[in-house]
PDB file of C-alpha atoms and ligand atoms in Angstrom:
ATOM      1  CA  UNK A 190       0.000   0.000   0.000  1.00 88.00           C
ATOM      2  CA  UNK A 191       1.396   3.329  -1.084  1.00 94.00           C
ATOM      3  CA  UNK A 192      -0.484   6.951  -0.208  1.00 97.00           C
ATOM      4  CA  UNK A 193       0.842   9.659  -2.225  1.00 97.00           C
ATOM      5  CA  UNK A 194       1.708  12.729   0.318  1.00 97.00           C
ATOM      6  CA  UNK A 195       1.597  16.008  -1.002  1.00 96.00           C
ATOM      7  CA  UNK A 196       4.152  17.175   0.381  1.00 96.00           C
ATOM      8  CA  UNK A 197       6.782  13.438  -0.678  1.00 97.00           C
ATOM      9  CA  UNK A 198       5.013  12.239  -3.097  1.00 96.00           C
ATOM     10  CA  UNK A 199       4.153   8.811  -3.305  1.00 96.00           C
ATOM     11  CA  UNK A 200       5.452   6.468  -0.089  1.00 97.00           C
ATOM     12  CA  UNK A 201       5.258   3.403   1.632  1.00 95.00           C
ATOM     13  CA  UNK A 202       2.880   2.952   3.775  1.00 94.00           C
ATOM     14  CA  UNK A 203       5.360   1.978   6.338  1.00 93.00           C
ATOM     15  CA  UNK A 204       6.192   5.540   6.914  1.00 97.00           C
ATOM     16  CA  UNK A 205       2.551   6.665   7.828  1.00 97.00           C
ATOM     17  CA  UNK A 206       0.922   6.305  11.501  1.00 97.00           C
ATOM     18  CA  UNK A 207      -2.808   5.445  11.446  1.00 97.00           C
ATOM     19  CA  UNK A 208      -3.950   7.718  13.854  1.00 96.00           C
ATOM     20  CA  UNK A 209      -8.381   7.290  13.772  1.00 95.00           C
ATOM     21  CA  UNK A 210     -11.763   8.341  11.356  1.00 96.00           C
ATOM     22  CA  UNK A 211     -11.294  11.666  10.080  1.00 96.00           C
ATOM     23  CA  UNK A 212     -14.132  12.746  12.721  1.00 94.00           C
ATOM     24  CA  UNK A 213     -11.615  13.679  15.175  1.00 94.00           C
ATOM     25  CA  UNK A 214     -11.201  16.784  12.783  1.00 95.00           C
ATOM     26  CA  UNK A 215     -15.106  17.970  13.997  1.00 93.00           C
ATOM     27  CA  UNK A 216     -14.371  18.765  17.574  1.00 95.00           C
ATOM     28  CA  UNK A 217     -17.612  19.934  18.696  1.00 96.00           C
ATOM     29  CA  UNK A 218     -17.459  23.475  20.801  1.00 95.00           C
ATOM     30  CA  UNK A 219     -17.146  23.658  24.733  1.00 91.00           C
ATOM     31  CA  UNK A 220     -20.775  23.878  25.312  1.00 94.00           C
ATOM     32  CA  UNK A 221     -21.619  21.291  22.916  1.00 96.00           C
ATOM     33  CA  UNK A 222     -24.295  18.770  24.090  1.00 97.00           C
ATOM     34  CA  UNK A 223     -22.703  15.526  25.599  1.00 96.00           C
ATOM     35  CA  UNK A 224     -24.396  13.549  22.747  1.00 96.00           C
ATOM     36  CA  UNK A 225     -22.191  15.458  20.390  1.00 96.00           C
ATOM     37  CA  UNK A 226     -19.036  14.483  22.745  1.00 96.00           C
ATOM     38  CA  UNK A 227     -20.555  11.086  22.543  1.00 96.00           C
ATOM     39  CA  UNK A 228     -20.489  10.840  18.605  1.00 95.00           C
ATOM     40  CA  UNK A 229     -16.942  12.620  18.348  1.00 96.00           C
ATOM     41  CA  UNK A 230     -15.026  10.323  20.951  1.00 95.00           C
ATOM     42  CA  UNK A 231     -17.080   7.394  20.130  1.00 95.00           C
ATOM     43  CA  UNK A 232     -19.279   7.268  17.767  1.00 95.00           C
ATOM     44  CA  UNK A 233     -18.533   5.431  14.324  1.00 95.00           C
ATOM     45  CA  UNK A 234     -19.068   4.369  10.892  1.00 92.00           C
ATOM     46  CA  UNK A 235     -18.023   1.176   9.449  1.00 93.00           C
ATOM     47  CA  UNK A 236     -18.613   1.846   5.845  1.00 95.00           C
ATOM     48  CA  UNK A 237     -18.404  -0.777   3.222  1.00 98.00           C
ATOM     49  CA  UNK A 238     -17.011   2.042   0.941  1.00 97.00           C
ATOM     50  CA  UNK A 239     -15.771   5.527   1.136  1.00 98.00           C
ATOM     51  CA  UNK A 240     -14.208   6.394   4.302  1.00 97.00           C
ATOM     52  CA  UNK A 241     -11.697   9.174   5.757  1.00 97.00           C
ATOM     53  CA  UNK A 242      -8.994   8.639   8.104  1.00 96.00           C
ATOM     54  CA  UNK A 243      -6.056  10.573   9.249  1.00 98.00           C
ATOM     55  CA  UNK A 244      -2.688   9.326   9.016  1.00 98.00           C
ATOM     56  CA  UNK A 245       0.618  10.974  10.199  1.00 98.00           C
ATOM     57  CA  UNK A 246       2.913  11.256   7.780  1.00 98.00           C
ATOM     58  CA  UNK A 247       6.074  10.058  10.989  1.00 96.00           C
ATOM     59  CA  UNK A 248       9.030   8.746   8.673  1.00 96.00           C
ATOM     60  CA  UNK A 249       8.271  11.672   6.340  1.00 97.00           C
ATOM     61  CA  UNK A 250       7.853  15.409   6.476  1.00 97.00           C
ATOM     62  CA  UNK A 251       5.924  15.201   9.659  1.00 96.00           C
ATOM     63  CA  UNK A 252       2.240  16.233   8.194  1.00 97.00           C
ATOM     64  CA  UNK A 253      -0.802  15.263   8.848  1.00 97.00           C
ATOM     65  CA  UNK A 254      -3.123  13.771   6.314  1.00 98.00           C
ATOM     66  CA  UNK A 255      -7.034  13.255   5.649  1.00 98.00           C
ATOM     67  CA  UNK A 256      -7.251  10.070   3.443  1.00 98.00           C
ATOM     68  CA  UNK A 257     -10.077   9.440   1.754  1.00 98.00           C
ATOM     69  CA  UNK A 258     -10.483   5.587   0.440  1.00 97.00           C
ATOM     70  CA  UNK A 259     -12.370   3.117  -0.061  1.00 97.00           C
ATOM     71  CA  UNK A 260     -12.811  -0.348   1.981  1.00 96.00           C
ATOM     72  CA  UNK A 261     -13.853  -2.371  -0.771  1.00 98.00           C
ATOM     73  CA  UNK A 262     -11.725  -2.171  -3.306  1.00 97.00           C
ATOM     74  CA  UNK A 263      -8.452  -0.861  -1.201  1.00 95.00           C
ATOM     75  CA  UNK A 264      -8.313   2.396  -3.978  1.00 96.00           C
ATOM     76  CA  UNK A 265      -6.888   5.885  -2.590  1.00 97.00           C
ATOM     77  CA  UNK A 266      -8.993   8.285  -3.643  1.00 97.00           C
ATOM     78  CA  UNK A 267      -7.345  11.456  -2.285  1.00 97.00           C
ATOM     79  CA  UNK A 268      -5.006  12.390   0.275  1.00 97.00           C
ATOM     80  CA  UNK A 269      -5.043  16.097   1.804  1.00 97.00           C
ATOM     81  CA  UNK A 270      -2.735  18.089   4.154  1.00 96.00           C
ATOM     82  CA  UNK A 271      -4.647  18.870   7.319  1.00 95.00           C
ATOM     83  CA  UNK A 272      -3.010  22.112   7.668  1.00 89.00           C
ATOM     84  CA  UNK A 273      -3.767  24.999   6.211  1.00 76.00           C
ATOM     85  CA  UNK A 274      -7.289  23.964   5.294  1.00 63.00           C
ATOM     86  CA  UNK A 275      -6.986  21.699   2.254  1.00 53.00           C
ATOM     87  CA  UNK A 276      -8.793  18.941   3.691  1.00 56.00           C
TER      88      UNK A 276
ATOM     89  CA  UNK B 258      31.673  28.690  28.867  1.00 78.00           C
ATOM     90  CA  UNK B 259      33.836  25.914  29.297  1.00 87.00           C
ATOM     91  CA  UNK B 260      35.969  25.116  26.067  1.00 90.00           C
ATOM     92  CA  UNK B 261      34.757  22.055  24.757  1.00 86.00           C
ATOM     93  CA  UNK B 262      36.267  19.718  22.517  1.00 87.00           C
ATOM     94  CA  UNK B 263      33.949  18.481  19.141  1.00 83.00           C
ATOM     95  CA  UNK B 264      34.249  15.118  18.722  1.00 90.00           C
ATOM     96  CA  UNK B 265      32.737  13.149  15.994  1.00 94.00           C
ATOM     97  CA  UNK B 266      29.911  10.798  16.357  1.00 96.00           C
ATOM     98  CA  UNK B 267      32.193   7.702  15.361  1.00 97.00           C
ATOM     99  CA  UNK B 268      35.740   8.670  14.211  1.00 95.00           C
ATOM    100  CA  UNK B 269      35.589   6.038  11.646  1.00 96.00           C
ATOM    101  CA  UNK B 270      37.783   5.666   8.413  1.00 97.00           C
ATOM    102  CA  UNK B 271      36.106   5.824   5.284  1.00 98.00           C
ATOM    103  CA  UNK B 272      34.893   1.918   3.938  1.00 98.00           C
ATOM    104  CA  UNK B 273      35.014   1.636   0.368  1.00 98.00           C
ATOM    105  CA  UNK B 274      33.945  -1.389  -1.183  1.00 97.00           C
ATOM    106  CA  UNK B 275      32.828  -2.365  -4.780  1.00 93.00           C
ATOM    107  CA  UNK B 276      34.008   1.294  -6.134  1.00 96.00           C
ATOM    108  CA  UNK B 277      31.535   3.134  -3.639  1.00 98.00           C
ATOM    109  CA  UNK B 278      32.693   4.807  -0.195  1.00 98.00           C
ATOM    110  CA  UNK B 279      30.772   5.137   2.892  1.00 98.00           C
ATOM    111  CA  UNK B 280      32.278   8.354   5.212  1.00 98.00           C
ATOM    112  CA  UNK B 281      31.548   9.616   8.027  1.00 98.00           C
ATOM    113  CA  UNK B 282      31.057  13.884   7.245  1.00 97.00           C
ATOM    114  CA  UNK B 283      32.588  16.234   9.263  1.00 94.00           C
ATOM    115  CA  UNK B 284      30.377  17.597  11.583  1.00 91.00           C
ATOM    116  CA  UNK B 285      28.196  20.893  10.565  1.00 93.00           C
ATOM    117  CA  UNK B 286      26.493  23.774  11.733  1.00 96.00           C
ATOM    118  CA  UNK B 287      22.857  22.721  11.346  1.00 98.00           C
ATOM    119  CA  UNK B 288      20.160  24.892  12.466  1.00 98.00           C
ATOM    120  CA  UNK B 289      16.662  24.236  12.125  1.00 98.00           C
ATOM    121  CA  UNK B 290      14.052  26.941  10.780  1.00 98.00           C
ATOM    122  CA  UNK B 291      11.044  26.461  10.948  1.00 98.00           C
ATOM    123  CA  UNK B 292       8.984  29.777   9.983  1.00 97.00           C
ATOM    124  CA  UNK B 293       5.918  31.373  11.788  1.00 97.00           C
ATOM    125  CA  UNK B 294       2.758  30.733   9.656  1.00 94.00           C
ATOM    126  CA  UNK B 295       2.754  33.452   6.769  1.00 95.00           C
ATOM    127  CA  UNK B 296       6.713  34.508   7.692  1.00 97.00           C
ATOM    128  CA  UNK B 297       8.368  32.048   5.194  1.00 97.00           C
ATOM    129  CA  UNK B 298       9.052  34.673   2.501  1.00 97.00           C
ATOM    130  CA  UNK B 299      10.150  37.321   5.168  1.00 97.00           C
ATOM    131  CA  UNK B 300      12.187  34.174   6.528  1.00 97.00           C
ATOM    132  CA  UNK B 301      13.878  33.627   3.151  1.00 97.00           C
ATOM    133  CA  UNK B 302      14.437  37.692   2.582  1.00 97.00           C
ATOM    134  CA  UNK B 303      16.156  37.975   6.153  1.00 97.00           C
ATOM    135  CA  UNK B 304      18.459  35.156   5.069  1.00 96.00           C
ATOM    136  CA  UNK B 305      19.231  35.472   1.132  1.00 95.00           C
ATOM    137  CA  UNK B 306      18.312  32.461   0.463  1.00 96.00           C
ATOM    138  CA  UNK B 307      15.295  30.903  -1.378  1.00 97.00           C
ATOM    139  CA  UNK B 308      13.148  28.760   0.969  1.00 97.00           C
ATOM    140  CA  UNK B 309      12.912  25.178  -0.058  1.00 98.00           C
ATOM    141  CA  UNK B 310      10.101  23.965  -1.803  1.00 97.00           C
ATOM    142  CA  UNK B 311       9.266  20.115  -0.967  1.00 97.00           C
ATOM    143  CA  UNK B 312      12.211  17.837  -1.369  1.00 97.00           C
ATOM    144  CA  UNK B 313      14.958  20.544  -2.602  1.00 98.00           C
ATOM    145  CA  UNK B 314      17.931  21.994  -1.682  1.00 98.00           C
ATOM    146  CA  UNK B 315      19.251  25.677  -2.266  1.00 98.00           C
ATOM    147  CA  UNK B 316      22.595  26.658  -2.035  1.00 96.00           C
ATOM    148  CA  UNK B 317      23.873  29.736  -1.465  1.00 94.00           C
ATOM    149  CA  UNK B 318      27.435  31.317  -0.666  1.00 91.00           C
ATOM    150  CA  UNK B 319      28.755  27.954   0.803  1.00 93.00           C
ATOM    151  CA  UNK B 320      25.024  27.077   2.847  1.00 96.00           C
ATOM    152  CA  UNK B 321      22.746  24.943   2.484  1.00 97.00           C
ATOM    153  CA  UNK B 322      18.673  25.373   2.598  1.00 98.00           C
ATOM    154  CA  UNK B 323      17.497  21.485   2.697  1.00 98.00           C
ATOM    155  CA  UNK B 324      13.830  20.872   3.361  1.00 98.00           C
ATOM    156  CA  UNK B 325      13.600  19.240   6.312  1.00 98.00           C
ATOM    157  CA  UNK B 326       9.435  18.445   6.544  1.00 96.00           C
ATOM    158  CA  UNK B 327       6.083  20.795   6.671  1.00 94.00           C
ATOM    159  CA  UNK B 328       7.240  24.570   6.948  1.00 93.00           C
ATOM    160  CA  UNK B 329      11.141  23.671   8.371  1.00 97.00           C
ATOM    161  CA  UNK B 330      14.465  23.722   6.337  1.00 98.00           C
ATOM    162  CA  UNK B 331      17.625  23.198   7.902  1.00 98.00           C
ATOM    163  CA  UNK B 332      19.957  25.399   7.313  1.00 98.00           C
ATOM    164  CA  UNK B 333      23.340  23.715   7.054  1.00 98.00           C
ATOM    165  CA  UNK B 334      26.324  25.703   7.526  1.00 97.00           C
ATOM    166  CA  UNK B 335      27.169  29.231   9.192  1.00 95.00           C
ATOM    167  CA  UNK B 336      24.004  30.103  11.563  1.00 95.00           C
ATOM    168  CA  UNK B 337      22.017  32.612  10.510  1.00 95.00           C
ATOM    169  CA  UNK B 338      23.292  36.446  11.849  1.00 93.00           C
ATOM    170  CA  UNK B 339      19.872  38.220  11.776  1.00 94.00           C
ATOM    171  CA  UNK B 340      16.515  37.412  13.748  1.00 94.00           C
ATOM    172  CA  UNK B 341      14.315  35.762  11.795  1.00 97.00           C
ATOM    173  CA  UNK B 342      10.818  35.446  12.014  1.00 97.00           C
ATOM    174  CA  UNK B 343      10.906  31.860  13.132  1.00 98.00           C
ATOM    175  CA  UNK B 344      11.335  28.908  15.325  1.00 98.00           C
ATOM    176  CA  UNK B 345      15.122  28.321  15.213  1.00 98.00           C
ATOM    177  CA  UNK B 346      17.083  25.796  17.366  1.00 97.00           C
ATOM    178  CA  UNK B 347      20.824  24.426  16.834  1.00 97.00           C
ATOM    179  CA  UNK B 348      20.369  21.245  16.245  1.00 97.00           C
ATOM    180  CA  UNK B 349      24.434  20.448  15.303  1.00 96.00           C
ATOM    181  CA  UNK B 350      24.858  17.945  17.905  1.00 94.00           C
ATOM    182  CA  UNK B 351      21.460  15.815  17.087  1.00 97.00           C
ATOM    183  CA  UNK B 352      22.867  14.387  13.555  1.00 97.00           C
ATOM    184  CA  UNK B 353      25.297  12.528  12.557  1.00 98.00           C
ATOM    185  CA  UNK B 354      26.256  12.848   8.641  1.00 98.00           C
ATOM    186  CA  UNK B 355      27.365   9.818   6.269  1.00 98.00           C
ATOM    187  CA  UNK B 356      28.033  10.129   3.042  1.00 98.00           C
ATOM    188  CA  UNK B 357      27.683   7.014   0.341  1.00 98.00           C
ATOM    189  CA  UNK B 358      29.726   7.754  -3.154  1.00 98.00           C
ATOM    190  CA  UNK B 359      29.912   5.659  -5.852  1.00 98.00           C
ATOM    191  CA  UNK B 360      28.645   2.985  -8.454  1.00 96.00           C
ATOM    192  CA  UNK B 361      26.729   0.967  -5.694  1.00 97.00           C
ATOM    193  CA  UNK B 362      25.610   3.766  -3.670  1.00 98.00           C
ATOM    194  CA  UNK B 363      21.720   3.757  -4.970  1.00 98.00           C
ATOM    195  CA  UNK B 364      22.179  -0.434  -5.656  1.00 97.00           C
ATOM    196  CA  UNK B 365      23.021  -0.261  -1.898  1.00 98.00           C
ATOM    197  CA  UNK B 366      20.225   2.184  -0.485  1.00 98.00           C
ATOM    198  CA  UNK B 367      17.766   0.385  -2.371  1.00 97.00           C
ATOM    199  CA  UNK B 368      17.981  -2.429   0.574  1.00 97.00           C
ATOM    200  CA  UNK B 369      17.448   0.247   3.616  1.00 98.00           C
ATOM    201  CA  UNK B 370      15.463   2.944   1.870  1.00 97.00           C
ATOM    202  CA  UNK B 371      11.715   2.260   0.126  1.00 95.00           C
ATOM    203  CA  UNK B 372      12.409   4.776  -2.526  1.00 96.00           C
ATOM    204  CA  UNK B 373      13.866   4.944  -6.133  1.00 96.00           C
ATOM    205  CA  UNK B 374      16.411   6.372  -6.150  1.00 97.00           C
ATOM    206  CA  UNK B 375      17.617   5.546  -9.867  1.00 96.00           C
ATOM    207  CA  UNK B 376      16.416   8.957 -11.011  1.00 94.00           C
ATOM    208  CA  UNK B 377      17.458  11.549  -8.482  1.00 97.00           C
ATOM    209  CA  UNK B 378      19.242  14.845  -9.653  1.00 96.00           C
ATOM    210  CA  UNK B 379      21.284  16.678  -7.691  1.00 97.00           C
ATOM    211  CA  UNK B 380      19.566  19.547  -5.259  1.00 96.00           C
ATOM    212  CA  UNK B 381      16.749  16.700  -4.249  1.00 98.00           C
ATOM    213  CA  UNK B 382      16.724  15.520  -0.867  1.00 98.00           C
ATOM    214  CA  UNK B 383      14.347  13.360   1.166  1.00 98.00           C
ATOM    215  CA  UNK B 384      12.560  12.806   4.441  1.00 98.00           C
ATOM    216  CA  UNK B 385      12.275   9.365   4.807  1.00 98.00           C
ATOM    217  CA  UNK B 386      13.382   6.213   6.769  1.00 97.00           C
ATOM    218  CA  UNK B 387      16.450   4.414   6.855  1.00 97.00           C
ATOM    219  CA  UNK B 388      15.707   1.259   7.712  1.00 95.00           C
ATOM    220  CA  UNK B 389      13.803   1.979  11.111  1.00 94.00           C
ATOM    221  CA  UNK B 390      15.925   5.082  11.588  1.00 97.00           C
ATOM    222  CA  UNK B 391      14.743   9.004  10.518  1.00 97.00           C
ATOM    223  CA  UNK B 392      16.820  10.252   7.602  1.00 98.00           C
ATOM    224  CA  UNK B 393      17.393  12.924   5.727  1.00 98.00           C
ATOM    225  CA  UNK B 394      18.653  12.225   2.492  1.00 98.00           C
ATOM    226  CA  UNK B 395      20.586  14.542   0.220  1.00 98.00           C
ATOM    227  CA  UNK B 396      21.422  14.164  -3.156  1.00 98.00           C
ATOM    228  CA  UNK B 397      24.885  15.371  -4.228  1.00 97.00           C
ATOM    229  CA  UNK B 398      24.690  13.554  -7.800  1.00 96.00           C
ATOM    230  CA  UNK B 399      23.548  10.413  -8.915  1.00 96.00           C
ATOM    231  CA  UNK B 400      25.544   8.462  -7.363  1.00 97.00           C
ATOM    232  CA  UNK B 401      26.635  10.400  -4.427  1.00 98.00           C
ATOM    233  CA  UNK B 402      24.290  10.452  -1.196  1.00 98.00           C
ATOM    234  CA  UNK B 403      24.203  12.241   2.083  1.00 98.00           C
ATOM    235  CA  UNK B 404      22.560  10.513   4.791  1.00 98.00           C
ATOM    236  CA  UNK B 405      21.638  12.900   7.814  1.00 98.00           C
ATOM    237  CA  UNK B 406      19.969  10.479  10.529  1.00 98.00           C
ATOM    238  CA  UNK B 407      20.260  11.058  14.184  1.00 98.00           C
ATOM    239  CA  UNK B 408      23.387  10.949  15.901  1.00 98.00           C
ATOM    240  CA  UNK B 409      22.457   8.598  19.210  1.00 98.00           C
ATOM    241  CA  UNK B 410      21.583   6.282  16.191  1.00 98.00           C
ATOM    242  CA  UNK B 411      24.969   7.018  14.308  1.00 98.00           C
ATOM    243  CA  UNK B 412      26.955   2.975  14.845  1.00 98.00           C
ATOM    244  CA  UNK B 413      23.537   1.057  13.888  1.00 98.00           C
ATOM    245  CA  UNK B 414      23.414   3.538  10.924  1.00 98.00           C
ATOM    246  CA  UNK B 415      26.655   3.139   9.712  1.00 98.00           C
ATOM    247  CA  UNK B 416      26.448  -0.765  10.296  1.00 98.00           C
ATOM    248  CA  UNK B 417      23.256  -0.724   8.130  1.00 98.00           C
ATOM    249  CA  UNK B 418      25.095   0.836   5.196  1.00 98.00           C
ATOM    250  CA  UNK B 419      27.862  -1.321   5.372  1.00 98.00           C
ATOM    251  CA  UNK B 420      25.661  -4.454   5.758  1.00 98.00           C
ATOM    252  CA  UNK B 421      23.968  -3.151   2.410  1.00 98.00           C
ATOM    253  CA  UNK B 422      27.500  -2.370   1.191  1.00 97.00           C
ATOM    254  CA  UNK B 423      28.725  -5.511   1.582  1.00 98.00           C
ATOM    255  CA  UNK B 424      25.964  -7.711   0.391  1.00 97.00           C
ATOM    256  CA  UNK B 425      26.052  -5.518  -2.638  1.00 96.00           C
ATOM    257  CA  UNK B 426      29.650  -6.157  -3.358  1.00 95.00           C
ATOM    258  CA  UNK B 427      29.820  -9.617  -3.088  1.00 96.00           C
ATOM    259  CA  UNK B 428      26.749 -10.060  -5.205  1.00 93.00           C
ATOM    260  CA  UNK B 429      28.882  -7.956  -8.080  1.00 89.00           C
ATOM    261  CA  UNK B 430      31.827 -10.160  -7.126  1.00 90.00           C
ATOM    262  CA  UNK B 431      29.715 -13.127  -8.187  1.00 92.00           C
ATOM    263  CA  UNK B 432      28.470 -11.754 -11.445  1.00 86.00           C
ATOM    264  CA  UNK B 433      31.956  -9.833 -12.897  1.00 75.00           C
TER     265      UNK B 433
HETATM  266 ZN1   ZN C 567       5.068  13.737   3.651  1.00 52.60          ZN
END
């Protein structure tokens, strides 16, 4: 498995860190309802599909990534720095 | 401040083997910038130097500018004489720098690093792994490498590269 950082280029997956679902990237306000804590900190997916996830991008230049891909068929649709608002 | 003597990482002599030579560099000044957000063209005015896009060096009046990850270069060579408008630590003592030169030198990366490197130019470099070990990877030529990983990791490193070496030779012993 390979995921093309835009920052490398493409790279093995080795050098990436699997860090969760691209939820964590919603973090509801302070005053949010606890069912919205609920649904950030716990509360999944499991598509047969497209999904997002972020990786780290540790052996590399140190970014981190929104993946978008898809569980059936293993492709890599996109993958987007975090920072500065691309994904 | 005490006067200290610099002593190198290893103090090794240079290994050549099949054509290609593995040294350990003399040690540099490296310092680390890494710019405030929206300061990295005031950060490469203040210096005279170009900031490095993704994977490239710039040189400039005997320094180096290598890209060292997201929004940090290090700059390798005399430390920078002005303030700049960014995070910036010393970070000489925290590599160690081998150098690989020769016929072999990508034949022998190609076991420890999971990247081509059989159509690098000069003025590329790379973050990436060696083996399990961080590296920075400069390219001098084709076939000449810099390998920046970190110094408490400097013996395994160089044992890795002559591991590689040596497997490498013997397999062009057997088919000369
Ligand atoms: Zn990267």
């Amino acid at each position: 498995m390979r995921l093309t950082c835009p920052f490398c280029g493409p790279r093995d997956r080795r050098e990436f860190h699997y860090y969760g679902a691209a939820d964590y990237l919603n973090r509801p306000g302070p005053e949010a309802a606890a069912s919205a804590w609920d649904d950030y900190l716990h509360n999944r997916d499991n598509p047969a599909g497209v999904t997002q996830d972020l990786w780290y991008h540790e052996q590399g230049c140190a970014a981190w990534l929104k993946v978008t891909r898809n569980t059936v068929t293993h492709e890599i649709l996109a993958v987007d720095a975090v920072a500065g608002g691309a994904a | 401040m005490p006067d200290l003597i610099a002593k190198p990482a290893l103090g090794h002599a240079p290994l050549t083997l099949a054509g290609t030579t593995l040294t350990e560099e003399p040690q540099a000044r490296i310092t680390a910038i890494a710019p405030f957000p929206g300061q990295t063209d005031a950060v490469a005015r203040a210096l005279g130097m170009a900031f490095p896009a993704p994977g490239q060096v710039v040189e400039s009046g005997g320094r180096s500018l290598v890209w060292a990850g997201r929004d940090i270069a290090f700059l390798i060579g005399d430390a920078p004489t002005v303030a700049l408008a960014a995070s910036v630590t010393d970070q000489s003592d925290a590599w160690v720098t081998l150098a690989l030169r020769g016929p072999q030198a990508v034949a022998a990366l190609a076991r420890l690093v999971s990247l081509d490197l059989r159509r690098v130019q000069a003025g590329q470099c790379f973050r990436t792994g060696l083996n399990h070990m961080p590296l920075v990877l400069i390219v001098e030529d084709a076939d000449r490498f810099r390998l920046m990983t970190f110094r408490s990791m400097a013996q395994t490193a160089w044992h890795e590269v002559q591991d590689a070496l040596e497997k490498v030779a013997a397999r062009a012993a057997l088919t000369a």
